[in-house]
Structures are given as C-alpha cells and as structure tokens.
Amino acid sequence: MTSRRTLLGAAGVAAAGGALALSGCSSGGGGASPELGAMAAKSAKDSISFQIWDAAQAPAMRQIIDAFHEDYPGIEVTMSIAAYASYFERLRIQATGDDLPDVFWINGPNFELYASHGLLQDLSDLEGFDPKNYPQNLVDLYTYDAKPCAIPKDFDTIGLWYNRELLHRAGVDAPDGSWSWQQYRDASEQVTRKLRSDRIWGNPGGIETQAYIYPLALQAGGFIVSEDKRTSGYDDPGTLEAFDFLRGMIDDGIAPDVRYTTENPPQDLFSDGRAALMTSGNWQAAVLQDSVVKEQIDAAPLIHGKQEGNVIHGIGYAMSAHGSHKPAASAFLAFLGSEKAARIQGAAGAANPAFIGTNDSFFDALPGFDLELFVDAAETALPYPVSQNTSAWNQLEELLLPKIVGGPGDVAETAKDLADRMDGVLADES
C-alpha cells in the first residue's frame, strides 16, 4: 500500500505520478479522539488550526470564527492564509509530514487526490451536517466513494456580464437571456467594429476554463473528461466546435488574441470599460462593485448552445482525517457549514453561500446586479470537471489551450495533442 508520505512526497499533488493506492476519505486515526459524531462539549477547551487561501475573504472568516466562539468560548481557532498560487504546494508539504490543518479549504481540482488517499475526514456522521442543505451537484463534487468528505462553502455558476453603455453606443440591445452563440458573436463584432477607434472590444476573449471554454464545450455536446475519468474530451467533435468558435472570433479580429489577453486579462478589460461583454461567474460581483464602470454593468443568463452547458464549482470545507483535535475540529466544521455561518459570509459580500436559502444575504451585500440568475443556473449546471489528479492535466491546459485558441497551429491537431497527453495522465491515475 502506497503511504501518504510516498504518494505526496514523491509524486506531489499536482504531478502525474504512477499507480496510486486508493483508500477513500477516512474516519482516520486521531489518537484517542472520540468518534466524529461526538462533537466537543460547549465547555471544551482546545486549539485548532484553520487554513484558507483568499485574503479578501479573511474578514468574513474571522466574523464566522467570532460567532463560533460565542457557542464554544474555550476553543481557539487559529487561521492562516496562503496565497492561492502556493496554497496546494503548502498543503502537499503538510500532508507529507502528517501535519494537515485541522480544518481547511479544498477545491474541486484537488479534492479527489486528497480524498482518495484517506487524508480527508469522512463526514457521514458529522453532527449538524445535512447534505440536503446544499445543491446536489456540489454535494456530488465533494463526495468520494459514496462518502461526503467536504462541506460546500459557496458556489459559482456562469453568466453573461455586460456593459449597457458600450452596447448602447454600438447600437446593440442588452442581452435578455436568450442569446445564442451567433448572437453573442454578432454583438461582439458590432461593438468591436463601431468602437474600434476607442480601442474597445466586443468581448475580452481569453482562455479561462470554468467561465469560457468548459461551458462552450459542453453546450456544443463535447466534454472535458469522461464520466469514468478515463478519457479526455478535448478531441471530441463538440469540444472542437467550441474551439473553432473561439478561434474564429480571434482570426476575424472580433476578440483580442491570446498574446494580448496575457498582458491584458479579460477581467481587467471588462472592469476598465474596454470590453462590452464577458462570460464569467458570480465571483465578479465583488470585483465589479469597485469598478470605474459599475453603474453601467449588469448580468444576464449565459449564452445558449445545443444543450445545457453551465458549470458549477465552489470551495469546500474539509477536515483532516488524522488530526488530534477531532471533537473541537468537528464542532467548528459543523458551524462553518451552518446557516448562520453562510449568512455571515453572504452579508460580508465574500462569496455566494452554498447553504440553500441564504443567497439573499449575498444579494443584499452587492446591490445593483441581478445575481439571482446565478442561483437559478445552479439547478441544472454541471459539476466542474475533475479526476483524481486534476491539477496534472490543468497544467497541460495551461500549456496547450493558448495554442488551440490562439494558433498558429491547426485547431484539431493541437487539441488532439492535448487530449492524448491528458489521456496519459488519466491512465496513470487508474
């Protein structure tokens, strides 16, 4: 059996290592800790660690910790923040040394690797946690081997953000939720052509996967990774159709090329008033709240293809399966997943809470945008595509998607190269 030290030390969380020994999320050891279902008593005294990656959300997390202390005054929660770029490297090092934080954030691309090697606590018996309180597609994302191994914290779906003033100047009506790919392209072209002298784009282009490439591929009938996690969909005809659509706008001068968006990120182009349309998630609301063009911006439902193609993702709260403070950690984890914590998070405008029925707190914190459409999209959105070692093929995406979308090579040939390399990573997983 491959040990955690061998797996995470030699292969690394983000590397495509050899055959992996699967064990599923675990009830863990934790020394003399009682079963997870027996949470700490209100009078308990203990100290636990909590790790996150987003400094912008730290104030909301501190508010939640303060509210937890009202119920458990004797449990000290020490929060640490690591930049996202280094977060999972830090987590890998902690896992290698059997020193994971008691409670920590996890995301879809990294979830299965940690869960499959017994590093995440099985939450089936966590007191106060009911999976029915969260969107089922998020619960599925954080379930491994039929066991819940993380609690959904928040969620993102994708919509069409637009600048009504720029559209008006170009003679384009605001999107109404019925736009097809062709209508999106036509509107983008009209803005780009008419406002070219002002260096304004119809859409800001880019290769963002969750907000742009994944939804379009799914809408065209393609896929990213097969349900059995054995095959890449990057050479599927539907996915190729999405690539051709994106490449076509660049080749025709409707959208900026990939080299330009490397220096001018699509989000910056839109928030600075240099692009009229942008497909992106509800996470943009907090960013755009401070935009110089905030009063001109709103959101509409995502453009439509042949079939449903929205994508849902969100952060999960996880707990170490091998921690030595399980009663205190389980009490804190249950509180993090509660309605009260969700409302604190939403009211702070930190993120759209995953707890069903609490989204109004997020809406109220960020007035001026139609954010309910993102919640409506969650009902049919598909889970973010993942496998056991998603980060390994994410690296391949970063390498080859710019060449597929931006050229100069043939779309189908370069996509086939990505698919073949991704198939190799998936084969290593199994």
Coordinates of C-alpha atoms in Angstrom, one line a residue:
M1 CA 0.0 0.0 0.0
T2 CA 1.4 3.4 -1.0
S3 CA 1.9 5.6 2.1
R4 CA 0.8 9.2 2.2
R5 CA 4.5 10.2 2.6
T6 CA 5.5 8.3 -0.6
L7 CA 2.5 9.4 -2.6
L8 CA 2.6 13.1 -1.7
G9 CA 6.3 13.4 -1.3
A10 CA 7.4 11.7 -4.5
A11 CA 4.6 12.3 -6.9
G12 CA 3.2 15.5 -5.5
V13 CA -0.4 16.6 -5.5
A14 CA 0.0 18.4 -8.8
A15 CA 2.2 15.9 -10.5
A16 CA 1.1 13.0 -12.7
G17 CA 2.7 10.1 -10.8
G18 CA 2.4 6.4 -11.3
A19 CA -0.2 4.0 -10.0
L20 CA -1.9 5.3 -6.8
A21 CA -3.3 3.2 -3.9
L22 CA -6.9 4.3 -3.3
S23 CA -8.5 4.2 0.1
G24 CA -11.3 6.7 0.1
C25 CA -11.8 9.5 2.6
S26 CA -11.3 8.2 6.1
S27 CA -12.6 8.1 9.6
G28 CA -8.9 8.5 10.4
G29 CA -6.9 7.7 13.5
G30 CA -6.5 10.9 15.5
G31 CA -5.1 9.1 18.6
A32 CA -7.6 8.9 21.4
S33 CA -10.1 11.2 19.8
P34 CA -13.7 10.0 20.1
E35 CA -15.9 9.3 17.1
L36 CA -16.7 12.3 14.9
G37 CA -20.3 12.3 15.8
A38 CA -19.5 13.2 19.4
M39 CA -18.7 16.9 18.9
A40 CA -16.9 18.9 21.6
A41 CA -18.9 20.0 24.6
K42 CA -19.7 23.7 24.9
S43 CA -17.3 23.9 27.8
A44 CA -14.5 22.1 26.0
K45 CA -11.1 23.8 25.8
D46 CA -8.8 23.2 22.8
S47 CA -7.0 24.9 20.0
I48 CA -7.4 24.1 16.3
S49 CA -5.9 25.4 13.0
F50 CA -7.9 26.6 10.0
Q51 CA -6.3 27.3 6.6
I52 CA -7.6 29.4 3.7
W53 CA -6.2 31.0 0.5
D54 CA -8.2 34.2 -0.1
A55 CA -7.1 37.2 1.9
A56 CA -10.2 39.1 0.6
Q57 CA -12.4 36.6 2.4
A58 CA -10.4 36.6 5.6
P59 CA -12.6 39.3 7.4
A60 CA -15.7 37.2 6.8
M61 CA -14.0 34.1 8.0
R62 CA -12.9 36.0 11.2
Q63 CA -16.5 37.0 11.7
I64 CA -17.5 33.4 11.5
I65 CA -14.8 32.4 14.0
D66 CA -16.0 35.1 16.4
A67 CA -19.6 33.8 16.1
F68 CA -18.3 30.2 16.7
H69 CA -16.6 31.4 19.9
E70 CA -19.9 32.6 21.2
D71 CA -21.0 28.9 21.3
Y72 CA -17.6 27.4 22.1
P73 CA -15.6 30.1 24.1
G74 CA -13.0 27.6 25.1
I75 CA -12.0 26.5 21.5
E76 CA -9.3 28.8 20.0
V77 CA -9.3 28.8 16.2
T78 CA -6.0 30.0 14.6
M79 CA -6.5 31.0 10.9
S80 CA -3.6 31.1 8.4
I81 CA -3.7 32.4 4.9
A82 CA -1.6 31.2 2.0
A83 CA -1.7 32.8 -1.5
Y84 CA -3.6 30.6 -3.9
A85 CA -0.5 30.2 -6.1
S86 CA 1.3 28.4 -3.3
Y87 CA -1.7 27.1 -1.2
F88 CA -1.7 23.5 -2.6
E89 CA 2.1 23.2 -2.5
R90 CA 1.9 24.1 1.1
L91 CA -0.9 21.6 1.7
R92 CA 1.1 18.9 0.0
I93 CA 4.0 19.6 2.3
Q94 CA 1.7 19.5 5.3
A95 CA 0.2 16.2 4.1
T96 CA 3.6 14.7 3.5
G97 CA 4.5 15.4 7.1
D98 CA 1.2 14.2 8.5
D99 CA 0.6 17.8 9.6
L100 CA -2.5 18.9 7.7
P101 CA -4.5 21.8 9.3
D102 CA -7.4 20.6 11.5
V103 CA -9.9 22.3 9.1
F104 CA -9.0 23.8 5.7
W105 CA -10.4 24.9 2.3
I106 CA -10.3 22.5 -0.6
N107 CA -11.4 22.9 -4.2
G108 CA -12.7 20.5 -6.9
P109 CA -9.5 20.1 -8.9
N110 CA -7.6 18.9 -5.7
F111 CA -10.4 17.2 -3.8
E112 CA -10.2 13.7 -5.2
L113 CA -6.5 13.2 -4.8
Y114 CA -6.7 14.0 -1.1
A115 CA -9.9 12.1 -0.5
S116 CA -8.8 9.0 -2.4
H117 CA -5.8 8.6 -0.1
G118 CA -7.7 8.9 3.1
L119 CA -6.5 12.4 4.0
L120 CA -9.9 13.9 4.4
Q121 CA -12.4 13.0 7.2
D122 CA -15.5 11.1 6.2
L123 CA -18.3 13.4 7.3
S124 CA -21.1 10.9 7.1
D125 CA -21.7 11.1 10.9
L126 CA -20.9 14.8 11.4
E127 CA -23.5 16.2 13.8
G128 CA -25.4 19.1 12.3
F129 CA -24.3 18.4 8.7
D130 CA -27.2 17.5 6.3
P131 CA -26.2 17.3 2.6
K132 CA -29.8 18.2 1.6
N133 CA -28.9 21.8 2.7
Y134 CA -26.7 22.3 -0.3
P135 CA -27.1 22.0 -4.1
Q136 CA -26.8 18.3 -5.1
N137 CA -24.3 18.9 -7.8
L138 CA -21.9 20.5 -5.2
V139 CA -22.5 17.7 -2.8
D140 CA -21.6 15.3 -5.6
L141 CA -18.4 17.2 -6.3
Y142 CA -17.3 16.7 -2.7
T143 CA -18.3 13.1 -2.4
Y144 CA -15.8 10.3 -2.8
D145 CA -16.6 6.6 -2.7
A146 CA -20.2 7.5 -1.7
K147 CA -18.9 9.4 1.4
P148 CA -19.1 13.2 1.9
C149 CA -15.6 14.4 2.5
A150 CA -16.1 18.2 2.5
I151 CA -18.9 20.6 3.1
P152 CA -19.8 23.0 0.3
K153 CA -18.9 26.6 1.4
D154 CA -20.0 28.6 -1.6
F155 CA -20.7 28.2 -5.3
D156 CA -20.1 29.9 -8.6
T157 CA -22.1 29.5 -11.9
I158 CA -21.5 31.4 -15.1
G159 CA -23.5 34.2 -16.6
L160 CA -23.1 37.0 -19.3
W161 CA -21.8 40.2 -17.8
Y162 CA -22.4 43.3 -20.0
N163 CA -21.8 47.0 -20.1
R164 CA -25.1 48.6 -21.2
E165 CA -23.5 51.9 -22.1
L166 CA -21.0 50.4 -24.5
L167 CA -23.7 48.2 -26.1
H168 CA -25.9 51.3 -26.5
R169 CA -23.1 53.2 -28.1
A170 CA -22.7 50.4 -30.7
G171 CA -26.4 50.1 -31.3
V172 CA -26.7 46.7 -29.6
D173 CA -29.6 45.8 -27.3
A174 CA -28.8 44.4 -23.9
P175 CA -28.8 40.6 -23.7
D176 CA -32.1 39.1 -22.4
G177 CA -31.1 35.6 -21.6
S178 CA -31.9 34.1 -24.9
W179 CA -28.7 34.8 -26.8
S180 CA -27.2 32.1 -29.0
W181 CA -23.6 31.8 -29.8
Q182 CA -24.2 33.6 -33.1
Q183 CA -26.0 36.5 -31.4
Y184 CA -23.0 36.8 -29.0
R185 CA -20.6 36.8 -31.9
D186 CA -22.7 39.3 -33.8
A187 CA -23.0 41.6 -30.8
S188 CA -19.2 41.3 -30.2
E189 CA -18.5 42.1 -33.8
Q190 CA -20.7 45.2 -33.9
V191 CA -19.2 46.7 -30.8
T192 CA -15.6 45.9 -31.9
R193 CA -16.2 47.4 -35.3
K194 CA -18.1 50.5 -34.2
L195 CA -16.0 51.4 -31.2
R196 CA -12.6 50.4 -32.7
S197 CA -11.3 54.0 -32.6
D198 CA -11.8 53.9 -28.8
R199 CA -9.9 50.6 -28.5
I200 CA -13.0 48.8 -27.1
W201 CA -13.6 45.1 -27.7
G202 CA -17.0 43.5 -28.0
N203 CA -15.8 40.7 -25.8
P204 CA -12.4 40.3 -24.0
G205 CA -11.5 36.8 -25.2
G206 CA -9.2 34.7 -23.1
I207 CA -8.9 31.0 -22.3
E208 CA -10.5 30.9 -18.8
T209 CA -11.7 27.3 -18.5
Q210 CA -14.6 27.4 -16.0
A211 CA -16.0 30.7 -17.3
Y212 CA -15.4 30.3 -21.0
I213 CA -14.1 27.1 -22.5
Y214 CA -15.8 24.5 -20.4
P215 CA -19.4 25.9 -20.8
L216 CA -19.0 26.3 -24.6
A217 CA -17.6 22.8 -25.0
L218 CA -20.5 21.3 -23.0
Q219 CA -23.0 23.4 -24.9
A220 CA -21.7 22.0 -28.2
G221 CA -22.1 18.5 -26.9
G222 CA -18.5 18.0 -26.0
F223 CA -16.9 17.1 -22.7
I224 CA -13.7 17.7 -20.8
V225 CA -13.3 14.4 -19.0
S226 CA -15.4 11.3 -19.4
E227 CA -17.7 10.1 -16.5
D228 CA -15.4 7.1 -15.8
K229 CA -12.4 9.6 -15.6
R230 CA -10.5 7.6 -18.2
T231 CA -10.8 9.7 -21.4
S232 CA -10.2 13.3 -22.4
G233 CA -12.8 15.1 -24.4
Y234 CA -10.5 17.7 -25.9
D235 CA -10.6 16.0 -29.3
D236 CA -14.4 15.4 -29.2
P237 CA -16.3 17.0 -32.1
G238 CA -18.3 19.1 -29.8
T239 CA -15.3 20.5 -28.0
L240 CA -13.6 21.2 -31.3
E241 CA -16.7 23.1 -32.4
A242 CA -16.2 25.4 -29.3
F243 CA -12.5 25.9 -30.1
D244 CA -13.4 26.8 -33.7
F245 CA -15.9 29.3 -32.5
L246 CA -13.3 31.0 -30.2
R247 CA -10.5 30.9 -32.8
G248 CA -12.8 32.3 -35.4
M249 CA -13.5 35.4 -33.4
I250 CA -9.8 36.0 -32.9
D251 CA -8.9 35.3 -36.5
D252 CA -11.6 37.7 -37.7
G253 CA -10.5 40.5 -35.3
I254 CA -13.6 40.4 -33.2
A255 CA -11.9 39.4 -30.0
P256 CA -8.3 40.0 -28.8
D257 CA -5.7 37.3 -29.4
V258 CA -4.2 35.2 -26.6
R259 CA -0.9 37.2 -26.5
Y260 CA -2.9 40.4 -25.9
T261 CA -5.0 38.9 -23.1
T262 CA -1.9 37.5 -21.4
E263 CA -0.9 41.1 -20.8
N264 CA -4.5 42.4 -20.5
P265 CA -6.6 39.9 -18.6
P266 CA -10.2 39.7 -19.8
Q267 CA -11.5 40.7 -16.3
D268 CA -9.4 43.9 -16.4
L269 CA -10.5 44.8 -19.9
F270 CA -14.2 44.5 -18.8
S271 CA -13.9 46.2 -15.4
D272 CA -11.9 49.1 -17.0
G273 CA -14.7 49.7 -19.6
R274 CA -12.6 48.3 -22.5
A275 CA -14.9 45.4 -23.3
A276 CA -18.7 45.2 -23.6
L277 CA -19.4 41.5 -22.9
M278 CA -17.8 38.9 -20.7
T279 CA -18.9 35.4 -19.8
S280 CA -17.8 34.9 -16.2
G281 CA -19.0 33.9 -12.7
N282 CA -20.8 35.5 -9.8
W283 CA -17.4 36.0 -8.2
Q284 CA -17.1 39.0 -10.4
A285 CA -19.8 40.9 -8.4
A286 CA -17.4 41.8 -5.6
V287 CA -14.7 42.8 -8.0
L288 CA -17.0 44.9 -10.2
Q289 CA -18.6 46.6 -7.2
D290 CA -15.5 48.8 -7.1
S291 CA -15.2 49.1 -10.9
V292 CA -15.0 52.6 -12.5
V293 CA -17.9 51.5 -14.7
K294 CA -20.0 49.8 -12.0
E295 CA -23.1 51.8 -12.8
Q296 CA -23.0 50.6 -16.4
I297 CA -22.7 46.9 -15.6
D298 CA -25.2 44.1 -15.1
A299 CA -25.5 40.4 -15.8
A300 CA -27.8 38.2 -17.9
P301 CA -28.1 34.4 -18.2
L302 CA -25.3 32.7 -20.1
I303 CA -25.4 32.3 -23.9
H304 CA -27.0 29.1 -25.1
G305 CA -25.7 26.3 -27.3
K306 CA -27.2 23.0 -28.5
Q307 CA -27.6 21.8 -24.9
E308 CA -27.2 22.8 -21.2
G309 CA -23.7 23.9 -20.6
N310 CA -23.3 25.9 -17.4
V311 CA -20.7 24.8 -14.8
I312 CA -20.9 24.9 -11.0
H313 CA -18.0 25.0 -8.7
G314 CA -17.3 26.2 -5.2
I315 CA -14.9 25.9 -2.3
G316 CA -15.3 23.1 0.3
Y317 CA -14.6 23.0 4.0
A318 CA -12.6 19.8 4.8
M319 CA -11.2 18.3 7.9
S320 CA -8.0 16.2 8.4
A321 CA -8.7 12.6 8.9
H322 CA -5.6 12.2 11.1
G323 CA -5.9 15.3 13.3
S324 CA -5.6 15.0 17.1
H325 CA -8.3 17.6 17.9
K326 CA -11.3 16.0 16.2
P327 CA -14.0 16.9 18.7
A328 CA -13.1 20.6 18.5
A329 CA -12.5 20.5 14.8
S330 CA -15.8 18.7 14.1
A331 CA -17.7 21.3 16.2
F332 CA -16.0 24.1 14.1
L333 CA -16.6 22.3 10.8
A334 CA -20.3 21.8 11.6
F335 CA -20.6 25.5 12.4
L336 CA -18.8 26.5 9.2
G337 CA -21.5 24.5 7.3
S338 CA -24.4 26.0 9.2
E339 CA -27.0 28.5 8.0
K340 CA -25.7 31.1 10.5
A341 CA -22.1 30.9 9.0
A342 CA -23.5 31.0 5.5
R343 CA -25.4 34.2 6.2
I344 CA -22.4 35.9 7.8
Q345 CA -20.3 35.0 4.7
G346 CA -23.1 36.3 2.4
A347 CA -23.7 39.5 4.3
A348 CA -20.0 40.3 4.1
G349 CA -20.1 40.0 0.3
A350 CA -17.3 37.5 0.5
A351 CA -18.9 34.7 -1.6
N352 CA -22.3 33.3 -2.7
P353 CA -23.1 30.9 0.2
A354 CA -23.9 27.3 -0.7
F355 CA -26.4 26.7 2.1
I356 CA -29.8 26.7 0.3
G357 CA -32.0 29.7 1.1
T358 CA -29.2 32.0 2.3
N359 CA -28.3 33.7 -1.1
D360 CA -30.4 36.8 -0.2
S361 CA -27.6 37.8 2.2
F362 CA -25.2 37.9 -0.7
F363 CA -27.6 39.7 -3.0
D364 CA -28.2 42.4 -0.3
A365 CA -24.4 42.9 0.2
L366 CA -23.8 43.6 -3.5
P367 CA -26.8 45.7 -4.8
G368 CA -27.2 46.8 -8.4
F369 CA -26.5 43.4 -10.0
D370 CA -29.0 40.7 -10.9
L371 CA -27.3 37.9 -9.0
E372 CA -30.3 35.6 -8.7
L373 CA -29.7 34.3 -12.2
F374 CA -26.5 32.7 -11.0
V375 CA -28.5 30.8 -8.3
D376 CA -31.1 29.8 -10.9
A377 CA -28.3 28.4 -13.1
A378 CA -27.2 26.1 -10.2
E379 CA -30.3 23.9 -10.7
T380 CA -29.1 22.5 -14.0
A381 CA -25.4 23.4 -14.0
L382 CA -22.9 20.5 -14.4
P383 CA -20.2 19.9 -11.8
Y384 CA -16.7 21.3 -12.5
P385 CA -14.8 18.5 -14.4
V386 CA -12.3 16.7 -12.2
S387 CA -10.5 13.5 -11.8
Q388 CA -8.2 12.1 -9.2
N389 CA -5.2 14.2 -10.2
T390 CA -6.9 17.2 -12.0
S391 CA -4.0 19.5 -11.3
A392 CA -1.8 17.5 -13.6
W393 CA -4.0 17.9 -16.7
N394 CA -4.8 21.5 -15.6
Q395 CA -1.1 22.1 -16.3
L396 CA -1.5 20.7 -19.8
E397 CA -4.4 23.0 -20.4
E398 CA -2.3 26.0 -19.4
L399 CA 0.4 24.9 -21.9
L400 CA -1.8 24.0 -24.9
L401 CA -5.1 25.9 -24.7
P402 CA -3.3 29.1 -25.8
K403 CA -2.1 27.3 -28.9
I404 CA -5.5 25.8 -29.6
V405 CA -7.5 29.0 -29.3
G406 CA -4.8 31.5 -30.4
G407 CA -3.0 29.5 -33.0
P408 CA -1.0 29.4 -35.2
G409 CA -1.3 25.6 -35.5
D410 CA -4.3 23.6 -36.6
V411 CA -7.1 23.5 -34.0
A412 CA -7.9 19.8 -34.4
E413 CA -4.2 18.7 -34.3
T414 CA -3.3 20.7 -31.3
A415 CA -6.5 19.6 -29.5
K416 CA -5.6 16.0 -30.3
D417 CA -2.2 16.6 -28.7
L418 CA -3.8 17.9 -25.5
A419 CA -6.3 15.0 -25.5
D420 CA -3.5 12.4 -25.9
R421 CA -1.4 13.9 -23.2
M422 CA -4.4 14.1 -20.9
D423 CA -5.3 10.5 -21.6
G424 CA -1.8 9.6 -20.4
V425 CA -2.4 11.4 -17.1
L426 CA -5.8 9.7 -16.7
A427 CA -4.2 6.3 -17.4
D428 CA -1.6 6.9 -14.7
E429 CA -4.5 7.6 -12.2
S430 CA -6.2 4.3 -12.9

